[in-house]
Coordinates of N, CA, C and O and ligand atoms in Angstrom, one line a residue:
M112 N 79.2 -20.7 119.9 CA 78.8 -21.7 120.8 C 77.9 -22.6 120.1 O 76.9 -22.5 119.2
D113 N 78.0 -23.8 120.4 CA 77.9 -25.0 119.9 C 76.1 -25.2 120.0 O 76.1 -25.6 121.4
K114 N 75.2 -24.9 119.2 CA 73.5 -25.2 119.7 C 73.1 -26.6 120.0 O 72.2 -26.7 120.9
Q115 N 73.9 -27.5 119.6 CA 73.4 -29.0 120.1 C 73.9 -29.3 121.5 O 73.4 -30.2 121.8
Q116 N 75.1 -28.4 122.1 CA 75.3 -28.7 123.2 C 74.5 -28.9 124.4 O 73.5 -28.0 124.6
F117 N 74.5 -29.7 125.0 CA 73.4 -30.0 126.1 C 74.4 -29.8 127.8 O 75.1 -30.4 127.9
Y118 N 73.9 -28.6 128.3 CA 74.3 -28.8 129.6 C 74.0 -29.4 130.7 O 72.6 -29.1 131.0
T119 N 74.6 -30.0 131.2 CA 74.5 -30.8 132.4 C 74.8 -30.3 133.6 O 76.0 -29.8 134.0
V120 N 73.7 -29.7 134.4 CA 74.3 -28.3 135.2 C 74.8 -29.3 136.7 O 73.8 -29.4 137.6
R121 N 75.9 -29.2 136.8 CA 76.6 -29.9 138.2 C 77.8 -28.8 138.2 O 78.1 -28.2 137.8
G122 N 78.3 -29.5 139.7 CA 79.4 -28.9 140.0 C 79.4 -27.6 140.6 O 80.3 -27.1 140.9
Y123 N 78.1 -27.0 141.0 CA 78.2 -25.8 141.7 C 77.4 -25.8 142.8 O 76.0 -25.6 143.2
E124 N 77.9 -26.4 143.8 CA 77.2 -26.8 145.2 C 76.6 -25.7 145.9 O 76.0 -25.7 147.0
L125 N 76.7 -24.4 145.7 CA 76.6 -23.2 146.3 C 75.3 -22.8 145.9 O 74.9 -22.0 146.2
L126 N 74.9 -23.3 145.0 CA 73.6 -23.0 144.0 C 72.7 -22.7 145.1 O 71.6 -21.7 145.2
D127 N 72.1 -23.9 145.9 CA 70.7 -24.3 146.6 C 70.6 -22.5 147.8 O 71.6 -22.5 148.2
Q128 N 69.7 -21.9 147.4 CA 69.5 -20.6 148.1 C 69.8 -20.8 149.8 O 70.7 -20.2 150.1
D129 N 69.7 -22.0 150.4 CA 69.5 -22.1 151.7 C 71.1 -22.0 152.1 O 71.7 -21.6 153.0
K130 N 72.0 -22.9 151.3 CA 73.3 -22.9 151.3 C 74.6 -22.1 150.4 O 75.7 -22.4 150.3
R131 N 73.6 -20.9 150.1 CA 74.4 -20.2 149.0 C 75.5 -19.2 149.3 O 75.1 -18.7 150.6
L132 N 76.6 -19.1 149.0 CA 77.7 -18.8 149.7 C 78.1 -17.5 148.5 O 78.7 -16.7 149.3
L133 N 77.9 -17.4 147.7 CA 78.0 -15.9 146.6 C 76.8 -15.4 146.6 O 75.8 -15.8 146.4
T134 N 77.3 -13.9 146.9 CA 76.1 -13.2 146.4 C 76.4 -13.0 145.1 O 76.8 -13.4 144.0
S135 N 74.8 -12.3 144.6 CA 74.8 -12.2 143.1 C 75.6 -11.2 142.3 O 76.1 -11.5 141.3
A136 N 76.1 -10.2 143.1 CA 77.5 -9.4 142.8 C 78.9 -10.3 142.4 O 79.3 -10.4 141.6
M137 N 79.0 -11.2 143.7 CA 80.1 -12.2 143.4 C 80.0 -13.0 141.8 O 80.9 -13.3 141.3
E138 N 78.9 -13.3 141.7 CA 78.4 -14.2 140.8 C 78.6 -13.3 139.4 O 79.5 -14.1 138.3
D139 N 78.5 -12.6 139.5 CA 78.6 -11.1 138.3 C 80.2 -11.5 137.9 O 80.8 -11.5 136.8
Y140 N 80.9 -11.1 139.0 CA 82.2 -10.9 138.7 C 83.1 -12.6 138.5 O 83.8 -12.3 137.5
L141 N 82.4 -13.2 138.9 CA 83.1 -14.4 138.4 C 82.8 -15.0 137.1 O 83.5 -15.2 136.4
E142 N 81.4 -14.7 136.9 CA 81.2 -15.0 135.7 C 81.7 -14.7 134.4 O 82.3 -14.7 133.5
M143 N 82.0 -13.0 134.6 CA 82.6 -11.8 133.9 C 84.4 -12.4 133.8 O 84.5 -12.4 132.8
I144 N 85.0 -12.8 134.8 CA 86.5 -13.1 134.7 C 86.3 -14.4 133.9 O 87.4 -14.7 133.0
Y145 N 85.4 -15.3 134.2 CA 85.6 -16.9 133.6 C 85.4 -16.4 132.1 O 86.1 -17.0 131.1
R146 N 84.3 -15.5 132.0 CA 84.2 -15.1 130.3 C 85.4 -14.6 129.9 O 85.8 -15.1 128.3
N147 N 85.9 -13.6 130.3 CA 87.0 -12.9 129.9 C 88.5 -14.0 129.4 O 89.1 -13.8 128.5
N148 N 88.3 -15.2 131.0 CA 89.9 -15.7 130.6 C 89.9 -16.6 129.6 O 91.0 -17.1 129.1
L149 N 88.6 -16.9 129.3 CA 88.4 -17.8 128.3 C 89.1 -17.3 126.8 O 89.7 -18.0 126.1
Q150 N 88.9 -16.2 126.4 CA 89.2 -15.4 125.3 C 90.8 -14.9 125.5 O 91.7 -15.3 124.7
E151 N 91.1 -14.3 126.6 CA 92.5 -13.7 126.9 C 93.6 -14.6 127.6 O 94.5 -14.3 127.9
G152 N 92.8 -15.8 128.4 CA 93.6 -16.2 129.5 C 94.0 -15.5 130.8 O 94.4 -16.4 131.6
Y153 N 93.7 -14.3 131.0 CA 93.8 -13.5 132.1 C 92.9 -12.7 131.9 O 92.5 -11.8 130.7
T154 N 92.4 -11.7 133.3 CA 91.5 -11.0 133.1 C 92.5 -9.5 134.1 O 92.8 -9.9 135.2
R155 N 92.6 -8.4 133.9 CA 93.2 -7.2 134.9 C 92.2 -6.8 135.3 O 91.0 -6.3 134.7
I156 N 92.4 -6.0 136.7 CA 91.6 -5.4 137.3 C 90.6 -4.4 136.4 O 89.5 -4.0 136.7
N157 N 91.6 -3.6 135.7 CA 91.0 -2.4 135.1 C 90.0 -3.0 133.9 O 88.9 -2.0 133.7
T158 N 90.1 -3.7 133.5 CA 89.4 -4.4 132.1 C 88.2 -4.9 132.8 O 87.0 -4.8 132.3
L159 N 88.3 -5.6 134.0 CA 87.4 -6.0 134.4 C 86.3 -4.6 135.1 O 85.1 -5.2 134.9
S160 N 86.9 -3.9 135.9 CA 85.7 -3.0 136.0 C 85.1 -2.3 134.9 O 84.3 -1.8 134.9
E161 N 85.9 -2.0 133.8 CA 84.9 -1.5 132.8 C 84.0 -2.4 131.9 O 82.9 -2.2 131.9
L162 N 84.4 -3.8 132.0 CA 83.3 -4.8 131.7 C 81.9 -4.6 132.5 O 81.2 -5.0 132.2
L163 N 82.1 -4.6 134.0 CA 81.4 -4.2 135.0 C 80.3 -3.3 135.0 O 79.9 -3.1 135.8
N164 N 81.6 -2.1 134.7 CA 80.7 -0.6 134.9 C 81.0 -0.5 136.3 O 80.0 -0.1 136.9
V165 N 82.2 -0.8 137.4 CA 82.2 -0.8 138.4 C 83.6 0.2 138.7 O 84.4 0.1 138.0
R166 N 83.7 0.9 139.9 CA 84.9 1.3 139.7 C 86.1 0.5 140.2 O 85.9 -0.6 140.8
P167 N 87.3 0.8 139.8 CA 88.5 -0.3 139.8 C 88.7 -0.5 141.6 O 89.0 -1.7 141.7
S168 N 88.2 0.4 142.8 CA 88.6 0.4 144.0 C 87.5 -1.0 144.2 O 88.1 -1.9 145.2
S169 N 86.3 -0.9 143.8 CA 85.1 -1.6 144.3 C 85.8 -3.3 143.6 O 86.1 -4.1 144.4
T170 N 86.3 -3.1 142.0 CA 86.9 -4.4 142.1 C 88.0 -5.1 142.5 O 87.8 -6.2 142.7
T171 N 89.0 -4.0 142.7 CA 89.6 -4.7 143.5 C 89.2 -5.3 145.0 O 90.0 -6.5 145.5
K172 N 88.3 -4.6 145.6 CA 87.7 -5.1 146.9 C 87.2 -6.7 146.9 O 87.5 -7.8 147.5
M173 N 86.6 -6.7 145.8 CA 85.5 -7.9 145.4 C 86.5 -9.2 144.9 O 86.9 -10.2 145.6
V174 N 87.6 -8.4 144.5 CA 88.5 -9.7 143.9 C 89.2 -10.1 144.9 O 89.5 -11.4 145.1
Q175 N 89.6 -9.1 145.9 CA 90.3 -10.1 147.3 C 89.7 -10.9 147.8 O 90.0 -11.9 148.3
K176 N 88.2 -10.7 147.9 CA 87.3 -11.4 148.5 C 87.2 -12.6 148.2 O 87.0 -13.8 148.6
L177 N 87.0 -12.7 146.7 CA 86.9 -14.2 145.9 C 88.0 -14.7 146.1 O 88.1 -16.2 145.9
T178 N 89.5 -14.2 146.1 CA 90.9 -14.6 146.2 C 90.7 -15.7 147.5 O 91.3 -16.6 147.6
N179 N 90.2 -14.5 148.7 CA 90.3 -15.6 149.7 C 89.4 -16.3 150.1 O 89.4 -17.3 151.1
M180 N 88.1 -16.6 149.1 CA 87.4 -17.8 149.1 C 87.7 -18.8 148.3 O 87.5 -19.9 148.1
G181 N 89.3 -18.5 147.6 CA 89.8 -19.4 147.5 C 89.4 -19.8 145.5 O 89.7 -20.7 145.2
L182 N 88.6 -18.8 145.0 CA 88.1 -18.8 143.7 C 89.0 -18.2 142.6 O 89.0 -18.5 141.6
L183 N 89.7 -17.3 143.3 CA 90.5 -16.5 142.2 C 92.2 -16.8 142.7 O 92.3 -16.9 144.0
D184 N 93.0 -16.4 141.7 CA 94.3 -16.4 142.0 C 94.8 -15.1 141.6 O 94.7 -14.6 140.7
Y185 N 94.7 -14.2 142.4 CA 95.3 -12.8 142.0 C 96.5 -12.3 143.2 O 96.2 -11.9 144.1
K186 N 97.3 -12.0 142.4 CA 98.7 -12.0 142.8 C 99.4 -10.3 142.6 O 99.4 -9.2 143.5
R187 N 100.0 -10.6 141.6 CA 100.7 -9.2 141.0 C 100.1 -8.7 139.8 O 99.5 -9.1 138.8
Y188 N 100.9 -7.4 139.5 CA 100.5 -7.0 138.1 C 98.7 -6.7 137.8 O 99.0 -6.7 136.6
G189 N 98.3 -6.8 138.8 CA 96.7 -6.6 138.5 C 96.3 -7.8 137.5 O 95.1 -7.3 136.9
I190 N 96.9 -8.9 137.5 CA 96.3 -9.8 136.8 C 95.5 -10.7 137.7 O 95.9 -11.6 138.5
I191 N 94.5 -11.2 136.9 CA 93.5 -12.3 137.6 C 93.2 -13.4 137.0 O 93.1 -13.6 135.9
L192 N 93.7 -14.6 137.5 CA 93.4 -16.2 137.4 C 92.1 -16.4 138.0 O 91.9 -16.6 139.3
L193 N 91.6 -17.6 137.4 CA 91.1 -18.5 138.1 C 91.5 -19.9 139.0 O 92.5 -20.3 138.2
T194 N 91.3 -20.3 140.2 CA 91.7 -21.4 140.9 C 90.6 -22.2 140.1 O 89.7 -22.2 139.3
D195 N 90.9 -23.9 140.5 CA 90.3 -24.9 139.7 C 88.6 -24.9 140.4 O 87.9 -24.9 139.4
E196 N 88.6 -24.7 141.3 CA 87.3 -24.7 142.0 C 86.4 -23.1 141.5 O 85.5 -23.3 141.1
G197 N 87.6 -22.3 141.2 CA 86.7 -20.8 140.5 C 86.5 -20.7 139.1 O 85.6 -20.7 138.6
K198 N 87.1 -22.0 138.5 CA 86.6 -22.3 137.3 C 85.5 -22.9 136.7 O 84.8 -22.9 136.2
K199 N 85.5 -24.1 137.9 CA 84.3 -24.8 137.9 C 82.8 -23.7 137.8 O 81.9 -24.1 137.4
I200 N 83.0 -23.2 139.2 CA 81.9 -22.1 139.3 C 81.7 -21.1 137.9 O 80.6 -21.0 137.5
G201 N 82.8 -20.7 137.5 CA 82.3 -19.8 136.5 C 82.2 -20.5 135.2 O 81.0 -19.7 134.6
K202 N 82.2 -21.7 135.2 CA 82.1 -22.4 133.9 C 80.6 -22.5 134.2 O 79.5 -22.5 133.1
F203 N 80.0 -22.8 135.4 CA 78.1 -23.1 135.4 C 78.1 -21.9 135.4 O 76.6 -21.7 134.8
L204 N 78.3 -20.8 136.1 CA 77.6 -19.4 135.7 C 77.4 -18.9 134.4 O 76.6 -18.3 134.0
L205 N 78.6 -19.5 133.5 CA 78.7 -18.9 132.1 C 77.4 -19.6 131.2 O 76.7 -19.2 130.8
E206 N 77.1 -21.1 131.8 CA 76.3 -21.6 131.2 C 74.8 -21.6 131.5 O 73.8 -21.3 130.9
R207 N 74.8 -21.3 132.9 CA 73.3 -20.8 133.3 C 72.8 -19.4 132.3 O 71.8 -19.5 132.0
H208 N 74.0 -18.6 132.1 CA 73.4 -17.3 131.8 C 72.8 -17.7 130.3 O 72.0 -17.3 129.9
I209 N 73.8 -18.7 129.4 CA 73.8 -18.9 128.0 C 72.2 -19.7 128.1 O 71.7 -19.5 127.0
I210 N 72.2 -20.3 129.4 CA 70.6 -21.3 129.0 C 69.8 -20.2 128.9 O 68.6 -20.4 128.4
I211 N 69.6 -19.6 130.1 CA 68.3 -18.4 130.1 C 68.5 -17.4 129.1 O 67.3 -17.5 128.6
E212 N 69.7 -17.1 128.5 CA 69.3 -16.1 127.4 C 68.9 -17.1 126.1 O 67.8 -16.1 125.5
R213 N 69.6 -18.2 126.1 CA 69.0 -19.1 124.8 C 67.3 -19.0 125.1 O 66.5 -19.0 124.3
F214 N 67.0 -19.5 126.1 CA 65.3 -19.6 126.6 C 64.8 -18.3 125.8 O 63.6 -18.6 125.2
L215 N 65.1 -17.3 126.7 CA 64.2 -16.2 126.1 C 64.3 -15.8 124.6 O 63.3 -15.0 124.1
R216 N 65.2 -16.0 124.1 CA 65.3 -15.7 122.8 C 64.7 -16.8 121.8 O 63.7 -16.3 120.9
T217 N 64.5 -18.0 122.2 CA 63.8 -19.5 121.4 C 62.1 -19.0 121.8 O 61.4 -18.9 120.7
I218 N 61.9 -18.3 123.0 CA 60.3 -18.0 123.1 C 59.9 -16.6 122.4 O 58.8 -15.9 122.7
D219 N 60.9 -16.0 121.9 CA 60.8 -14.8 121.0 C 60.3 -13.6 121.9 O 59.5 -12.7 121.7
V220 N 60.9 -13.5 123.2 CA 61.5 -12.3 124.1 C 62.1 -11.3 123.3 O 63.2 -11.5 122.8
N221 N 61.5 -10.0 123.1 CA 61.9 -9.1 122.2 C 62.7 -8.0 123.0 O 63.5 -7.2 122.6
E222 N 62.2 -7.5 124.3 CA 63.1 -6.4 125.0 C 63.9 -6.7 126.1 O 63.6 -7.9 126.8
N223 N 65.2 -6.5 126.0 CA 65.8 -6.4 127.4 C 66.3 -8.0 127.5 O 66.3 -8.4 129.0
I224 N 66.9 -8.3 126.8 CA 66.9 -10.2 127.1 C 68.3 -9.9 127.9 O 68.2 -11.0 128.8
L225 N 68.9 -8.7 127.7 CA 70.6 -9.1 128.5 C 70.0 -8.7 130.0 O 70.3 -9.5 131.0
A226 N 69.3 -7.7 130.3 CA 68.9 -7.3 131.4 C 67.7 -8.3 132.3 O 68.2 -8.8 133.2
Q227 N 67.0 -8.9 131.2 CA 66.2 -10.3 131.9 C 67.0 -11.4 132.4 O 66.8 -11.7 133.5
T228 N 67.8 -11.6 131.7 CA 68.8 -12.5 131.5 C 69.4 -12.6 133.3 O 69.7 -13.2 134.3
E229 N 70.3 -11.4 133.2 CA 71.0 -11.0 134.3 C 69.7 -11.0 135.8 O 70.6 -11.6 136.6
L230 N 68.9 -10.6 135.6 CA 67.9 -11.0 136.8 C 67.2 -12.0 137.3 O 67.4 -12.3 138.2
I231 N 67.4 -13.1 136.3 CA 66.8 -14.2 136.4 C 67.6 -15.2 136.8 O 67.5 -16.0 137.9
E232 N 69.0 -15.0 136.3 CA 70.0 -16.1 136.9 C 70.7 -16.5 137.8 O 71.0 -17.4 138.4
H233 N 70.4 -15.3 139.1 CA 70.9 -15.2 140.2 C 69.8 -16.1 141.1 O 70.4 -16.5 141.9
N234 N 68.7 -16.2 140.9 CA 67.7 -16.6 141.5 C 66.9 -18.1 140.9 O 66.3 -18.6 142.1
I235 N 67.4 -18.3 140.0 CA 66.8 -19.6 139.5 C 67.1 -20.8 140.3 O 68.6 -20.7 140.6
S236 N 66.2 -21.9 140.2 CA 67.1 -23.0 141.1 C 67.7 -23.8 139.8 O 67.5 -23.8 138.4
R237 N 68.6 -25.1 140.8 CA 69.3 -25.6 139.6 C 68.0 -26.7 138.9 O 68.4 -27.0 137.5
D238 N 67.3 -27.1 139.6 CA 65.8 -28.0 138.9 C 65.4 -27.1 137.7 O 65.0 -27.8 136.5
T239 N 65.0 -25.9 138.0 CA 64.1 -25.0 137.1 C 65.3 -24.7 135.9 O 64.7 -24.8 134.9
L240 N 66.5 -24.7 136.1 CA 67.3 -24.5 134.9 C 67.4 -25.7 134.1 O 67.6 -25.7 132.9
N241 N 67.6 -27.1 134.8 CA 67.8 -27.9 134.0 C 66.8 -28.1 133.2 O 66.7 -28.8 131.9
C242 N 65.2 -27.9 133.4 CA 64.0 -28.1 132.9 C 64.2 -26.9 131.6 O 63.8 -27.6 130.6
I243 N 64.5 -25.8 131.5 CA 64.7 -25.0 131.0 C 65.5 -25.4 129.8 O 65.3 -24.9 128.6
D244 N 66.9 -25.9 129.9 CA 67.9 -26.6 129.5 C 67.1 -27.6 128.4 O 67.4 -27.6 127.1
I245 N 66.5 -28.5 129.0 CA 65.8 -29.6 128.3 C 64.6 -28.8 127.6 O 64.7 -29.3 125.9
L246 N 63.8 -28.0 127.9 CA 62.9 -27.3 127.0 C 63.5 -26.9 125.7 O 63.1 -26.7 124.6
N247 N 64.9 -25.7 126.1 CA 65.6 -25.5 124.5 C 65.9 -26.3 123.7 O 65.8 -26.1 122.7
N248 N 66.6 -27.7 124.1 CA 66.8 -28.7 123.5 C 65.8 -29.5 122.7 O 65.7 -29.6 121.6
F249 N 64.7 -29.3 123.7 CA 63.3 -29.8 123.0 C 62.9 -29.0 122.1 O 62.3 -29.4 120.5
F250 N 62.5 -27.7 121.7 CA 62.2 -26.8 120.6 C 63.3 -27.0 119.6 O 62.7 -26.8 118.3
E251 N 64.6 -26.9 119.7 CA 65.5 -27.5 119.0 C 65.2 -28.5 117.9 O 65.4 -28.8 116.9
R252 N 65.0 -29.5 118.9 CA 64.5 -30.6 118.1 C 63.3 -30.9 117.5 O 63.2 -31.2 116.4
Y253 N 62.6 -30.2 118.2 CA 61.2 -30.1 117.3 C 60.8 -28.7 116.7 O 60.0 -27.8 117.2
P254 N 61.4 -28.0 115.6 CA 61.4 -26.8 115.2 C 59.7 -26.5 115.0 O 59.3 -25.2 115.2
E255 N 58.9 -27.4 114.3 CA 57.5 -27.2 114.2 C 56.7 -27.0 115.3 O 55.8 -26.4 115.4
I256 N 57.1 -27.2 116.4 CA 56.2 -27.3 117.7 C 56.6 -25.7 117.9 O 55.8 -25.1 118.5
L257 N 57.9 -25.1 117.9 CA 58.1 -24.1 118.3 C 57.7 -23.0 117.3 O 57.1 -22.2 117.8
E258 N 57.6 -23.4 116.3 CA 56.8 -22.5 115.1 C 55.4 -22.3 115.6 O 54.9 -21.2 115.5
K259 N 54.9 -23.5 115.9 CA 53.2 -23.6 116.2 C 53.2 -22.4 117.7 O 52.2 -21.7 117.8
F260 N 54.1 -22.8 118.7 CA 54.0 -21.6 119.9 C 54.3 -20.1 119.2 O 53.4 -19.5 119.6
I261 N 55.2 -20.1 118.8 CA 55.4 -18.5 118.2 C 53.9 -17.9 117.4 O 53.8 -16.9 117.3
D262 N 53.6 -18.6 116.5 CA 52.2 -18.2 115.9 C 51.3 -18.0 116.6 O 50.5 -17.1 116.8
Y263 N 51.0 -19.2 117.5 CA 50.2 -18.8 118.8 C 50.4 -17.4 119.9 O 49.4 -16.6 119.8
K264 N 51.7 -17.4 120.2 CA 51.8 -16.3 120.7 C 51.7 -14.6 119.9 O 51.1 -14.1 120.5
N265 N 52.2 -14.8 118.6 CA 51.6 -13.4 117.8 C 50.4 -13.3 118.1 O 50.0 -12.0 118.2
K266 N 49.4 -14.2 117.8 CA 47.9 -14.1 117.6 C 47.5 -13.6 118.8 O 46.9 -12.7 119.0
K267 N 47.6 -14.1 120.1 CA 47.6 -13.8 121.4 C 48.0 -12.3 121.6 O 47.3 -11.5 122.2
M268 N 49.1 -12.3 121.5 CA 49.6 -10.6 121.6 C 48.9 -9.8 120.6 O 48.7 -8.5 121.1
K269 N 48.5 -10.2 119.6 CA 47.8 -9.2 118.3 C 46.5 -8.8 119.3 O 45.9 -7.9 119.5
E270 N 45.9 -10.0 119.5 CA 44.5 -10.0 120.3 C 44.6 -9.0 121.6 O 43.6 -8.1 121.8
E271 N 45.4 -8.9 122.1 CA 45.7 -8.4 123.6 C 45.9 -6.6 123.1 O 45.6 -6.0 124.2
T272 N 46.3 -6.1 122.2 CA 46.7 -5.4 121.8 C 45.5 -4.4 121.1 O 45.6 -3.0 120.8
I273 N 44.4 -5.1 120.6 CA 43.3 -4.8 120.4 C 42.4 -3.6 121.1 O 42.5 -4.3 122.2
Ligands
LIG330 FE1 75.4 -13.1 133.4

């Protein structure tokens, strides 16, 4: 992933909590399919259940639901493709994940970064996400400020454990 890349978070009109159409589970599926399709071009039901640690029967059910919503193209041989709308949302979901994960690494969180990212990503607003994205880029642009923050943080954490 190109670290200089700036993500403008657009194209996912379903994010606002009040008009949210996708559940967290649906978002997890879509993000994983998008991620896997980027590398392999398609995803199989079995691969998806393994990646998400869920039973193939639940995977099939969810894939059918997302297909009915017009986000997936799933017909035969257990091969899952994304529609244009599915790609648009999947791209956003992956970028959202990357922004949050990058933020947690930047501020030097040490434990459970992936689990934390998964918990945060489904509930964050677009505005907050944009601000975090800008903050990530700010710290990259001014590493000396980040260094000061890390020093400060380490000092504070030491004080707390005394
Ligand atoms: Fe994620």
